[in-house]
mmCIF file of C-alpha atoms and ligand atoms in Angstrom:
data_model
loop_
_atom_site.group_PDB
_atom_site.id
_atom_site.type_symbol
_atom_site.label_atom_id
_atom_site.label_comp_id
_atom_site.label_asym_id
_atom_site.label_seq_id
_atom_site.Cartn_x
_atom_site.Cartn_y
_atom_site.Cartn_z
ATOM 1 C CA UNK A 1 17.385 -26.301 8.970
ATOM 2 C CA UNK A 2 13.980 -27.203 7.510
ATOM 3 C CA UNK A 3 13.880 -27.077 3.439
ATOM 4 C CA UNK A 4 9.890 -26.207 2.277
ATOM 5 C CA UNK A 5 8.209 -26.591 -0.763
ATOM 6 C CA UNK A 6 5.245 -23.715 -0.739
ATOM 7 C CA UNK A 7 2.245 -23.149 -3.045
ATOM 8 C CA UNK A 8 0.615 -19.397 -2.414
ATOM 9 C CA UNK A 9 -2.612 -19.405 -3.718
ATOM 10 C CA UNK A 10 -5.087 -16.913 -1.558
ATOM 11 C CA UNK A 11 -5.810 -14.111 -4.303
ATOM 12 C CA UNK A 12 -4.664 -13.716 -8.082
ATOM 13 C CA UNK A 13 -1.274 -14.752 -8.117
ATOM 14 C CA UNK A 14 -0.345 -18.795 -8.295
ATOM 15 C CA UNK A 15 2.881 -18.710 -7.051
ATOM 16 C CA UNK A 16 5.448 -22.257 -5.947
ATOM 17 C CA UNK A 17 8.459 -21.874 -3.924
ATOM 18 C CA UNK A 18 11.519 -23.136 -2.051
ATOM 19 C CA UNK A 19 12.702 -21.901 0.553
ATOM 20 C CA UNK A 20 15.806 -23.806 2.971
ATOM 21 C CA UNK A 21 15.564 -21.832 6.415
ATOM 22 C CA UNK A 22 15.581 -18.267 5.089
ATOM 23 C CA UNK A 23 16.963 -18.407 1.516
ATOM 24 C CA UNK A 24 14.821 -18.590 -1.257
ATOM 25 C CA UNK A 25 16.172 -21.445 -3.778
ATOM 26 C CA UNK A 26 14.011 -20.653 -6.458
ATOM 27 C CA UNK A 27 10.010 -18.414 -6.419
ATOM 28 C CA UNK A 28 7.903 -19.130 -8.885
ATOM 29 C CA UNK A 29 5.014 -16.355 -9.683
ATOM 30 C CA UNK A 30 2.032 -16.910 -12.235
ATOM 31 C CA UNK A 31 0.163 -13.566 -12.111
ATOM 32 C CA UNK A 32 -3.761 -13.854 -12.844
ATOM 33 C CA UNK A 33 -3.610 -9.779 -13.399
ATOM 34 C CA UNK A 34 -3.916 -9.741 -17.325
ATOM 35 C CA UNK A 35 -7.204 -12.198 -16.911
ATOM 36 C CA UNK A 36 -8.455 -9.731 -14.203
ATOM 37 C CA UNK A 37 -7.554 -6.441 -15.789
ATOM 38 C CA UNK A 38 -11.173 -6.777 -18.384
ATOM 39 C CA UNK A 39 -13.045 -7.039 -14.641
ATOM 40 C CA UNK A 40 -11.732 -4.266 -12.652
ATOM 41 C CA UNK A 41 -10.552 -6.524 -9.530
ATOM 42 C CA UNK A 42 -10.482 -10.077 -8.730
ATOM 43 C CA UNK A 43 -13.193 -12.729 -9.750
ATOM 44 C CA UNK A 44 -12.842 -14.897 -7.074
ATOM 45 C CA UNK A 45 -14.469 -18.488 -9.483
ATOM 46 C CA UNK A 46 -12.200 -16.712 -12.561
ATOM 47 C CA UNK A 47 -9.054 -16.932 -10.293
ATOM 48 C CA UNK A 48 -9.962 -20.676 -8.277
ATOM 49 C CA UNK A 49 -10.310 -21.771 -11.801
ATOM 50 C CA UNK A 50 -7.201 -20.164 -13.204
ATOM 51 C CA UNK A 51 -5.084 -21.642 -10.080
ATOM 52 C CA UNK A 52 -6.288 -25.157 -10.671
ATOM 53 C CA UNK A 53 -5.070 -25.081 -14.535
ATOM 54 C CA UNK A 54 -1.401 -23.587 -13.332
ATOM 55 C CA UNK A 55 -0.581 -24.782 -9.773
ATOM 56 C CA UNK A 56 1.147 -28.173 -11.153
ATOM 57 C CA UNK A 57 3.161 -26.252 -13.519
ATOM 58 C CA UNK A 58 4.215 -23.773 -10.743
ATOM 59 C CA UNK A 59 5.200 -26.766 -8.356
ATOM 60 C CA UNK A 60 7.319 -28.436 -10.921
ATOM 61 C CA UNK A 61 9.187 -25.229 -12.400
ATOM 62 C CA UNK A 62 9.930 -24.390 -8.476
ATOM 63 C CA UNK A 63 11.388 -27.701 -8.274
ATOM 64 C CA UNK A 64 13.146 -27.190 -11.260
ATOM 65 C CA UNK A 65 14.502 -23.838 -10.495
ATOM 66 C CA UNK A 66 15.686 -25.121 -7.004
ATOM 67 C CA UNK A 67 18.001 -27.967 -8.705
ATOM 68 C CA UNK A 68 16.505 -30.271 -5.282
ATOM 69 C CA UNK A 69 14.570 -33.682 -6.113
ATOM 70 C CA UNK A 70 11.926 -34.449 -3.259
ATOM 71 C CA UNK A 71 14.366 -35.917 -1.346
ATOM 72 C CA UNK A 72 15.472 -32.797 -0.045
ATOM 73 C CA UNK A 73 12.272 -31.545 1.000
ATOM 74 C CA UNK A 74 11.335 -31.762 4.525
ATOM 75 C CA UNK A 75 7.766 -30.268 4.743
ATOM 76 C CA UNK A 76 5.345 -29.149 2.374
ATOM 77 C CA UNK A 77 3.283 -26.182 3.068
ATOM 78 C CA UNK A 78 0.451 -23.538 1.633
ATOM 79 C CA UNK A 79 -1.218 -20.558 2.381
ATOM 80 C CA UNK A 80 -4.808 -21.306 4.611
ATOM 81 C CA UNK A 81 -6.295 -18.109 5.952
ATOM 82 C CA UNK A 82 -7.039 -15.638 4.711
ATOM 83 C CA UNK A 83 -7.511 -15.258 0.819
ATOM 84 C CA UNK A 84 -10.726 -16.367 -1.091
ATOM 85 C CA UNK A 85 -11.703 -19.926 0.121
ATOM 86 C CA UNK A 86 -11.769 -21.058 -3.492
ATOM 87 C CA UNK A 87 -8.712 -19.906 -4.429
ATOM 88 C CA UNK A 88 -6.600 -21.064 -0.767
ATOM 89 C CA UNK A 89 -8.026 -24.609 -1.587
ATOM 90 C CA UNK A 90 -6.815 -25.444 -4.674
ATOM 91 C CA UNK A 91 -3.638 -25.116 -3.103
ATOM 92 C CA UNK A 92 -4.536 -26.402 -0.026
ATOM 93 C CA UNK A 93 -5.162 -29.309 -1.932
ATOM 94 C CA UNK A 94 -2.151 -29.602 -3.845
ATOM 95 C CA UNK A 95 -0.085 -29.016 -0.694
ATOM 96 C CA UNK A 96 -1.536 -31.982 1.090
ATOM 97 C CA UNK A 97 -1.694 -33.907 -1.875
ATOM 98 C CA UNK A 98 2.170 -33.839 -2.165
ATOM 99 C CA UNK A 99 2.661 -34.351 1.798
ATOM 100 C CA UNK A 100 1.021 -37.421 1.565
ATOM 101 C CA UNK A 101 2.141 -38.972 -1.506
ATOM 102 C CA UNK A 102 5.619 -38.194 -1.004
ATOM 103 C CA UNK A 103 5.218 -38.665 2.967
ATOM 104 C CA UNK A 104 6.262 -35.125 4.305
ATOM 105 C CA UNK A 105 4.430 -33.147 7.162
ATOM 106 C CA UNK A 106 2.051 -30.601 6.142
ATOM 107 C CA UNK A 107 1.795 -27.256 6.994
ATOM 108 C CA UNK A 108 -0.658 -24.727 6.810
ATOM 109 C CA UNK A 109 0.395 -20.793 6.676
ATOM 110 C CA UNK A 110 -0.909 -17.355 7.771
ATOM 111 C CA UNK A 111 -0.678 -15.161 5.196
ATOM 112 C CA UNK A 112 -0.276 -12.083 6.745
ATOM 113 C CA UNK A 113 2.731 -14.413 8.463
ATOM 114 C CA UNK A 114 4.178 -14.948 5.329
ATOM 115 C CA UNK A 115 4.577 -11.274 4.666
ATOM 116 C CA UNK A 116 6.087 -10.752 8.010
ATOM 117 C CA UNK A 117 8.046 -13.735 6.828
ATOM 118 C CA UNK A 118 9.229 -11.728 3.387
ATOM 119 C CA UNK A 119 11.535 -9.664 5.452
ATOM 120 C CA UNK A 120 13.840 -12.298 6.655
ATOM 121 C CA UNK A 121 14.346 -13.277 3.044
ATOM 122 C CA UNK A 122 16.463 -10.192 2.040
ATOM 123 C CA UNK A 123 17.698 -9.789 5.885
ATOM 124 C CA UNK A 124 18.067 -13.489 7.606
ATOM 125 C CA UNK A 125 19.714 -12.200 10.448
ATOM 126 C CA UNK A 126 16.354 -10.364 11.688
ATOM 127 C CA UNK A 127 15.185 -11.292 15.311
ATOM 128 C CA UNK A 128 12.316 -10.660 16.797
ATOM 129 C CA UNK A 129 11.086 -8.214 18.266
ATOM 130 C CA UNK A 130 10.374 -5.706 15.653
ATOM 131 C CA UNK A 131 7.611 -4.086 14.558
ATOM 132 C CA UNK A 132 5.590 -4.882 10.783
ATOM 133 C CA UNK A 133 3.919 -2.457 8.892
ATOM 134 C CA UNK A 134 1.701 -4.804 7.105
ATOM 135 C CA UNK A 135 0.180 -2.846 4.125
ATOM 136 C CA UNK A 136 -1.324 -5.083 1.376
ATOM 137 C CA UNK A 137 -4.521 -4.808 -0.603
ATOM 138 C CA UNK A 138 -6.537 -6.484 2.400
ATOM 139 C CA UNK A 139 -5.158 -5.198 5.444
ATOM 140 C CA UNK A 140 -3.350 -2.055 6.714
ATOM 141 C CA UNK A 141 -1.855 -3.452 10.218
ATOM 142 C CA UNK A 142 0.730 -2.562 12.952
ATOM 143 C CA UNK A 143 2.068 -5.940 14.030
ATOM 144 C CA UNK A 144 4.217 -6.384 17.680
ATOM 145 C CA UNK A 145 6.475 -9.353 16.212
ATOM 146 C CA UNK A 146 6.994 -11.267 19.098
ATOM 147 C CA UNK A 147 8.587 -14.634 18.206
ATOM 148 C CA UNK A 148 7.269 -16.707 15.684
ATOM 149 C CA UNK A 149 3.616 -17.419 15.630
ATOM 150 C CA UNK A 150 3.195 -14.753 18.411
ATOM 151 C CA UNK A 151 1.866 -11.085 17.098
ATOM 152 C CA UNK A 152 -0.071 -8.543 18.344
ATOM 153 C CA UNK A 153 -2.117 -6.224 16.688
ATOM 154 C CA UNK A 154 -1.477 -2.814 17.952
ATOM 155 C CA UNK A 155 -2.985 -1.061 14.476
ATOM 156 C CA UNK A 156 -5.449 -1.471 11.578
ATOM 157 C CA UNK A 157 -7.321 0.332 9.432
ATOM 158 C CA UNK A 158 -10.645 1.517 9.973
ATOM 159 C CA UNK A 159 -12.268 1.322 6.859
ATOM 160 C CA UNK A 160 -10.316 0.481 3.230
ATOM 161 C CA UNK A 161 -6.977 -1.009 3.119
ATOM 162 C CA UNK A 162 -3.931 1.248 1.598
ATOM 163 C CA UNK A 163 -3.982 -0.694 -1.300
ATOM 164 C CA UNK A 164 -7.498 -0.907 -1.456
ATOM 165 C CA UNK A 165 -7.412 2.878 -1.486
ATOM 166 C CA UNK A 166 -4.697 2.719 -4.062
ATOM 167 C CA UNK A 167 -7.138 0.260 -6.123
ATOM 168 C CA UNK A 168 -10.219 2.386 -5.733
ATOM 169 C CA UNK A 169 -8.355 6.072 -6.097
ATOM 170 C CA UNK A 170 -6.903 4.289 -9.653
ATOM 171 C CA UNK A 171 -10.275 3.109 -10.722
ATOM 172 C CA UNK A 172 -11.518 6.565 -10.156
ATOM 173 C CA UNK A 173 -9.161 8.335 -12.274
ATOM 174 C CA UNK A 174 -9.470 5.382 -14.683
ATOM 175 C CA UNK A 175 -5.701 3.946 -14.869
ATOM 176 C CA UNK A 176 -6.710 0.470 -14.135
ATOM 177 C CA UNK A 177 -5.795 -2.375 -12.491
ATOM 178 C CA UNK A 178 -4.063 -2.756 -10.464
ATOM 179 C CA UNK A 179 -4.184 0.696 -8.635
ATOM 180 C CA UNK A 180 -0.895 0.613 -6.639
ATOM 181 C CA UNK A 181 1.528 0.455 -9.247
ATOM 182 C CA UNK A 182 -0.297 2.543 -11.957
ATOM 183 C CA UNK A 183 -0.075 5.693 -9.135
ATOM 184 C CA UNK A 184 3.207 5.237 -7.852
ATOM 185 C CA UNK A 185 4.305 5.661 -11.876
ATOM 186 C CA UNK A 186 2.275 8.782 -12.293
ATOM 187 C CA UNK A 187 3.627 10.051 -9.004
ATOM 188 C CA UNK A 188 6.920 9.880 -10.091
ATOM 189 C CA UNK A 189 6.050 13.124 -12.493
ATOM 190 C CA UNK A 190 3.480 14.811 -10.409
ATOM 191 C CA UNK A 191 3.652 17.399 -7.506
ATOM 192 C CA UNK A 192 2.976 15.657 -4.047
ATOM 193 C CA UNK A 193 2.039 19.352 -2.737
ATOM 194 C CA UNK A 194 -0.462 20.226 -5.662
ATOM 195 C CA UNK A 195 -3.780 19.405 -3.649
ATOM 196 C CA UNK A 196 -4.063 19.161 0.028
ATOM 197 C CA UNK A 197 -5.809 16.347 1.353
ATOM 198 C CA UNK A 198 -7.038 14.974 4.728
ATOM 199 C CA UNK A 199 -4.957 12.137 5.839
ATOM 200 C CA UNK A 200 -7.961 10.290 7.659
ATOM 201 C CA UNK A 201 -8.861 12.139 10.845
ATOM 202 C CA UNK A 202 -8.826 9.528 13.688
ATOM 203 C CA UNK A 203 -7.190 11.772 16.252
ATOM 204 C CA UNK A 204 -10.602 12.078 17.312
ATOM 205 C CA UNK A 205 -12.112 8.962 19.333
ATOM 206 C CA UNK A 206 -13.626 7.377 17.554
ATOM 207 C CA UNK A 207 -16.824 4.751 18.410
ATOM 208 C CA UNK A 208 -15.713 1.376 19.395
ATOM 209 C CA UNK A 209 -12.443 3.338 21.086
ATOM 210 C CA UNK A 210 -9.898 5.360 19.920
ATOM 211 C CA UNK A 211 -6.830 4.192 18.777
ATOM 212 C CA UNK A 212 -3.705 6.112 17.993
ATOM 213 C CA UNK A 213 -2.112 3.680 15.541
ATOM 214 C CA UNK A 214 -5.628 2.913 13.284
ATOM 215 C CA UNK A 215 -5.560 4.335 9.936
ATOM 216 C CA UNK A 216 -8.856 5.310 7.621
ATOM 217 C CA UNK A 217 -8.299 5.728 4.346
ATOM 218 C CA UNK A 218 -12.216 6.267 3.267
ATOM 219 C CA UNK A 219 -12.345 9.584 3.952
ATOM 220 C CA UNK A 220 -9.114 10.439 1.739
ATOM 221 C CA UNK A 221 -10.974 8.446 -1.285
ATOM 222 C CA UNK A 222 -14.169 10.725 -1.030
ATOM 223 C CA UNK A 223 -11.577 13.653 -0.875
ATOM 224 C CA UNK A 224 -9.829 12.466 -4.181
ATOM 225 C CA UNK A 225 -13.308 11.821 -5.499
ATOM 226 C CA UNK A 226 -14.672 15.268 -4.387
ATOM 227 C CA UNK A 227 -11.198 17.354 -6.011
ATOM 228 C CA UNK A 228 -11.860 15.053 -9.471
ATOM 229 C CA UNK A 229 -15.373 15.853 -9.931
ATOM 230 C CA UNK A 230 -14.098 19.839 -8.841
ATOM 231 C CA UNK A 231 -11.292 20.084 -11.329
ATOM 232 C CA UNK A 232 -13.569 18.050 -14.126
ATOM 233 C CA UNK A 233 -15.391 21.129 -14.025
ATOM 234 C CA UNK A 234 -13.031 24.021 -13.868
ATOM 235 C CA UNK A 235 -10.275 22.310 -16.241
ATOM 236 C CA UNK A 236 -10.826 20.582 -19.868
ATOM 237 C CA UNK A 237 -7.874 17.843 -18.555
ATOM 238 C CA UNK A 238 -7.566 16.811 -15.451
ATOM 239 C CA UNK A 239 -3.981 16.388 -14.057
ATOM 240 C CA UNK A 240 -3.970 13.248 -13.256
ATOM 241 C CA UNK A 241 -0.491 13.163 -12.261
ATOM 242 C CA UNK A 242 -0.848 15.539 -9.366
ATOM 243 C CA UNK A 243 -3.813 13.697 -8.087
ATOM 244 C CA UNK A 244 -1.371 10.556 -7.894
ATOM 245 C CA UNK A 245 1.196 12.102 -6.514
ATOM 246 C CA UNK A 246 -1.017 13.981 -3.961
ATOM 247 C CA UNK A 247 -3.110 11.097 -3.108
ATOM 248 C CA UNK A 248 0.134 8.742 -2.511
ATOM 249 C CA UNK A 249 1.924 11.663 -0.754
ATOM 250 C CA UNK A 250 -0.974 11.607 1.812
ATOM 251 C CA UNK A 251 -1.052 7.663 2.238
ATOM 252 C CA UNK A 252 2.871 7.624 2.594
ATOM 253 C CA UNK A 253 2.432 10.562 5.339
ATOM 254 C CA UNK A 254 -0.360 8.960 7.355
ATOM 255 C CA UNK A 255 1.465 5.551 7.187
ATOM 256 C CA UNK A 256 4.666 6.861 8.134
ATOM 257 C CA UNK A 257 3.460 8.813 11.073
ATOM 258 C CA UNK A 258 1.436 5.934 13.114
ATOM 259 C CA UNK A 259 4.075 3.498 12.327
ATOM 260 C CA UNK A 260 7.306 5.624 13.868
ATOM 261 C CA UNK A 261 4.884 6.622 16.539
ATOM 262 C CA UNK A 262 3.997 2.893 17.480
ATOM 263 C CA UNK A 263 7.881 1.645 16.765
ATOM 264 C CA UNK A 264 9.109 4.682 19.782
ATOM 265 C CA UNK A 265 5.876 4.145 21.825
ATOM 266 C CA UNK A 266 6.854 0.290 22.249
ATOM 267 C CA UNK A 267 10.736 0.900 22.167
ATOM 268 C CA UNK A 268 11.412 -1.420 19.176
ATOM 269 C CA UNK A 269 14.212 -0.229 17.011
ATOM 270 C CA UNK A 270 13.191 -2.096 13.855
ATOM 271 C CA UNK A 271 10.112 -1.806 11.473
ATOM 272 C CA UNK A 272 9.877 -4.350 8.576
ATOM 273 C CA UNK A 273 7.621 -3.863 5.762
ATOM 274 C CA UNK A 274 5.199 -6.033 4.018
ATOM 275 C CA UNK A 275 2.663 -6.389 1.517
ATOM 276 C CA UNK A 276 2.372 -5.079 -1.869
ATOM 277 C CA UNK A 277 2.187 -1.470 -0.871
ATOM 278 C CA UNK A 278 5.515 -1.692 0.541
ATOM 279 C CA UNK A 279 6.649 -1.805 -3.013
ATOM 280 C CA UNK A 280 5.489 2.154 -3.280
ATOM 281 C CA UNK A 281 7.932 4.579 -3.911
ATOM 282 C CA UNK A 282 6.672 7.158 -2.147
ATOM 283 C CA UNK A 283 6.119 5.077 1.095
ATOM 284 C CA UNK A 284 9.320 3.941 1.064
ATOM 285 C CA UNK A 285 10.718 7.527 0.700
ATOM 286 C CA UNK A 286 9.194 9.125 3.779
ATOM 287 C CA UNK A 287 9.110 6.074 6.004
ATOM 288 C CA UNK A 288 13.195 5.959 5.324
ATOM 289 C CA UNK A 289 13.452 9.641 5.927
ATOM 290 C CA UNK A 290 11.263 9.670 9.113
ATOM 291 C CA UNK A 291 13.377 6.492 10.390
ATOM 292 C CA UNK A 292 16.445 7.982 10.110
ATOM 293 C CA UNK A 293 15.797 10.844 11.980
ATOM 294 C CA UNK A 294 14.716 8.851 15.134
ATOM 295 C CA UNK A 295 17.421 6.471 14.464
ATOM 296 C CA UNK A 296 15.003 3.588 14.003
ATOM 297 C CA UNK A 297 16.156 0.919 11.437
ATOM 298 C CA UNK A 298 13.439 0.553 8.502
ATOM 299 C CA UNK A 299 13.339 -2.922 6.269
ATOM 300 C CA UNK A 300 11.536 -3.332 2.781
ATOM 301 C CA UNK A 301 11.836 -6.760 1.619
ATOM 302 C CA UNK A 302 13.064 -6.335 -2.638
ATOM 303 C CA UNK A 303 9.943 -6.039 -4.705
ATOM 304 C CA UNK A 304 9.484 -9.808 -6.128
ATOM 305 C CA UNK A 305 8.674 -10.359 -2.239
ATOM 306 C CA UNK A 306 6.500 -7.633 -1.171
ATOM 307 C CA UNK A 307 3.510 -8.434 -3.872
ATOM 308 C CA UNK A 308 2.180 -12.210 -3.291
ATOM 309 C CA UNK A 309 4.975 -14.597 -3.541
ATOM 310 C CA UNK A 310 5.175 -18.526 -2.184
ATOM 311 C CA UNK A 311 9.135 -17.471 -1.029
ATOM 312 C CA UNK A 312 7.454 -15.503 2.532
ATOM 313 C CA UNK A 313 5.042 -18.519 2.893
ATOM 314 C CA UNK A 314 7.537 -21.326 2.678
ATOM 315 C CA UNK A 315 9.929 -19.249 4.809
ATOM 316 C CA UNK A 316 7.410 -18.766 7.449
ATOM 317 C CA UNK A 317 6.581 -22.643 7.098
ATOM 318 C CA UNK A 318 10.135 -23.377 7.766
ATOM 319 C CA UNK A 319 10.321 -21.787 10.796
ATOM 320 C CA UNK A 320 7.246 -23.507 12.396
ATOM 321 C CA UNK A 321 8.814 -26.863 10.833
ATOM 322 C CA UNK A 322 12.009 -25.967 12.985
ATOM 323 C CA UNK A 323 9.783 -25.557 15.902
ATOM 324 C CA UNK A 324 7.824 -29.173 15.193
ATOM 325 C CA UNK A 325 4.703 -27.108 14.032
ATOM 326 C CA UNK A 326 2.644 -29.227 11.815
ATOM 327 C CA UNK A 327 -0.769 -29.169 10.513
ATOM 328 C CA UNK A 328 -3.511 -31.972 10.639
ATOM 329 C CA UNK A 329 -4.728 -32.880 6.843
ATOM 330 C CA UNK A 330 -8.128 -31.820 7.913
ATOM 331 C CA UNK A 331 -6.752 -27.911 8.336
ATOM 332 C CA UNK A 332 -9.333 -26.176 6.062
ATOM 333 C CA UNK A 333 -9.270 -23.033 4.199
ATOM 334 C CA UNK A 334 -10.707 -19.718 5.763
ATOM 335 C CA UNK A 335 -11.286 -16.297 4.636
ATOM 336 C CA UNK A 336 -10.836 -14.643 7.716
ATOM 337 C CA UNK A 337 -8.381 -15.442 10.794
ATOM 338 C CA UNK A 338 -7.272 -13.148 12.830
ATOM 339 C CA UNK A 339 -2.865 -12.770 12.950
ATOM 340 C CA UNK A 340 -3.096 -13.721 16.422
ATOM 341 C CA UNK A 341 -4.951 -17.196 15.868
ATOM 342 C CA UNK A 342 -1.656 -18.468 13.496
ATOM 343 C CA UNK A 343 -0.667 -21.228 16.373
ATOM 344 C CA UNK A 344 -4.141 -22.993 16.304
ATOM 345 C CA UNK A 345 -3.180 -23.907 12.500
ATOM 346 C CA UNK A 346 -0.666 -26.428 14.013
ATOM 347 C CA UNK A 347 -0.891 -29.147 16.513
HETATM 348 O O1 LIG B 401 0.211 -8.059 -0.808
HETATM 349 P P1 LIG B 401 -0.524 -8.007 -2.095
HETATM 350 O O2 LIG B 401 0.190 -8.489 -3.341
HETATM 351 O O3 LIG B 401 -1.848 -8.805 -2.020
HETATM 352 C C1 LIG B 401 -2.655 -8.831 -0.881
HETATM 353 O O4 LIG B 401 -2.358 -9.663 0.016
HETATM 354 O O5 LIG B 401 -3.574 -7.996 -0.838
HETATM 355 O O6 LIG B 401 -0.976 -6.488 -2.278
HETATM 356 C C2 LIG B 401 -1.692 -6.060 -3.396
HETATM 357 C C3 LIG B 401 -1.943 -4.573 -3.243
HETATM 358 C C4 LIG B 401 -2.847 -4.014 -4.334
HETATM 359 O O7 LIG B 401 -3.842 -3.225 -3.734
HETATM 360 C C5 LIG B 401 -1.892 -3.155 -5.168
HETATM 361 O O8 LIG B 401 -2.521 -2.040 -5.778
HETATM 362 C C6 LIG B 401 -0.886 -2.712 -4.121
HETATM 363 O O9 LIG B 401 -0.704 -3.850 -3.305
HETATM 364 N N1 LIG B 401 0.398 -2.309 -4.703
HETATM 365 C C7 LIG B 401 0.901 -1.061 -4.604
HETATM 366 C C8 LIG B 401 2.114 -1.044 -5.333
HETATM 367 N N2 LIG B 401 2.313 -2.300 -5.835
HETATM 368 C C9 LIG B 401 1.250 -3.063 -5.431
HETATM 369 N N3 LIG B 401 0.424 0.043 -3.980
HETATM 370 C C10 LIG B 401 1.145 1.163 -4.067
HETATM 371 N N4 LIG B 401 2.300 1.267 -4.764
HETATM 372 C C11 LIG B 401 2.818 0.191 -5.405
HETATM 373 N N5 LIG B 401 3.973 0.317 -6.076
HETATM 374 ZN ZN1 LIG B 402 -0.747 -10.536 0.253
#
């Protein structure tokens, strides 16, 4: 019944949480997206900088929020791999700061785990197996959930990540950022069937092997990129809407089909979403729909925990702290590790 202390710091969100087993006592969330927004995306120094002036204040309102002193806190834990490497170490650094002054184990976190992780928040009694449908602004994966620390990766994406797409398809019809949410609002007035667009052709193999459950997305972009520069010179305004709602219509579609496909392939009953594109309307809609009608049982954690959060990293934490997982100080930060290397974080 391990009680974690969490700092998330891998992108543009400082976030601090508590988490006791599988209930969050208290998520703290300092979004970097207003400081961003005048860049277009992320500047990785801009954000390492930004975490190091907020991650104390985060820690000590999660505290707060919790109503625990450190005396209730059995580990403390952070996000290592992968993010940007300046942004994981500042809190890295705070992480093992606080284990060793206060004299708690350490723990260093996956974060694609900690999305897995942001299921059990809103349904605790989850057990593995299931299958994740791991769709964030990095990564666009099919994850066998085998117990924890164990995944396999039966899916990814070829090329950009959904939200990536999202990001870049936003940029290009100049809603800003972030992408994701700026479509899924314009969607919600557009027609899904106004333009027809390719969903990302890998039925074909593809070099390197094919691969049923791999999505592309790049091919979709150059389509929505293509129709713009099309309608920019038939129409006087372009309707932007429809674009959205086309463009998220075809993600949703494409997502929704190699995900069911994998789930009945493997015989696992449950998918669990994760990652901030599980937070899409549209996505949700279809993947719901198409569960139903296999009888499959679909799970989106609530929004606050698909987007970065600390919540899914100290929950994940806790569990490895259950099992006697714990990380050596010297664990460093890394921008890429692969889902399936999360046990050589812990000794
Ligand atoms: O999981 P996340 O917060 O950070 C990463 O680990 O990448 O995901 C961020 C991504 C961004 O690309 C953002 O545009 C997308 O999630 N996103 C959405 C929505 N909300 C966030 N995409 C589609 N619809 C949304 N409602
Ligand atoms: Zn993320």
């Amino acid at each position: 019944m391990a009680t974690v202390l969490a700092i998330e710091t891998s992108c543009d969100e400082t976030a601090a949480a508590i988490v006791k087993n599988r209930e969050a006592l208290s998520s703290v969330i300092a979004s970097q997206i207003a400081t961003h927004r005048q860049y277009g995306g992320v500047v990785p120094e801009v954000a390492s900088r930004q975490h190091v002036e907020t991650v104390n204040d985060a820690i000590a309102r999660a505290l707060q929020d919790s109503h625990l002193s450190w005396a209730d806190i059995d580990g403390v834990a952070a996000t290592c791999a992968p993010g940007l490497v300046g942004a994981l170490l500042v809190g890295l650094t705070a992480a093992k700061t606080l284990a060793t002054v206060r004299n708690k184990p350490f723990l260093g976190v996956h974060h694609l785990e900690g999305h897995i992780y942001a299921t059990y928040l809103s349904e605790p009694s989850l057990q593995p197996p299931f299958l994740c449908l791991l769709v964030s602004g990095g990564h666009t994966s099919l994850i066998h959930v085998k117990d924890c620390g164990i995944y396999e990766t039966l899916g990814q994406t070829r090329d950009d990540a959904a939200g990536e797409a999202f990001d870049k398809v936003a940029r290009l019809l100049q809603l800003g950022y972030p992408g994701g949410p700026a479509i899924d609002r314009l969607a919600k007035s557009g027609n899904p069937q106004a333009f027809p667009l390719p969903e990302g052709n890998i039925s074909l193999p593809a070099r390197g092997g094919y691969h049923p459950y791999d999505s592309s997305f790049s091919g979709l972009k150059t389509a929505v990129l293509r129709l713009v520069q099309k309608l920019q010179q038939e129409r006087e305004n372009l309707p932007v809407s429809d674009i959205a709602a086309s463009f998220q219509e075809t993600v949703a579609r494409s997502l929704t089909r190699r995900a069911i496909a994998c789930a009945l392939d493997l015989g696992l009953d449950t998918i669990a979403v994760g990652g901030g594109v599980a937070a899409n309307s549209g996505l949700r809609k279809h993947l719901q729909a198409a569960a139903a009608d296999h009888n499959l049982r679909v799970l989106f954690p609530p929004l606050k925990f698909c987007t970065d959060n600390a919540a899914m990293i100290a929950c994940a934490a806790a569990d490895h702290l259950n099992r006697g997982h714990i990380s050596p100080l010297t664990l460093g930060g890394q921008s890429r590790l692969a889902i399936t290397g999360v046990m050589q974080l812990y000794r």
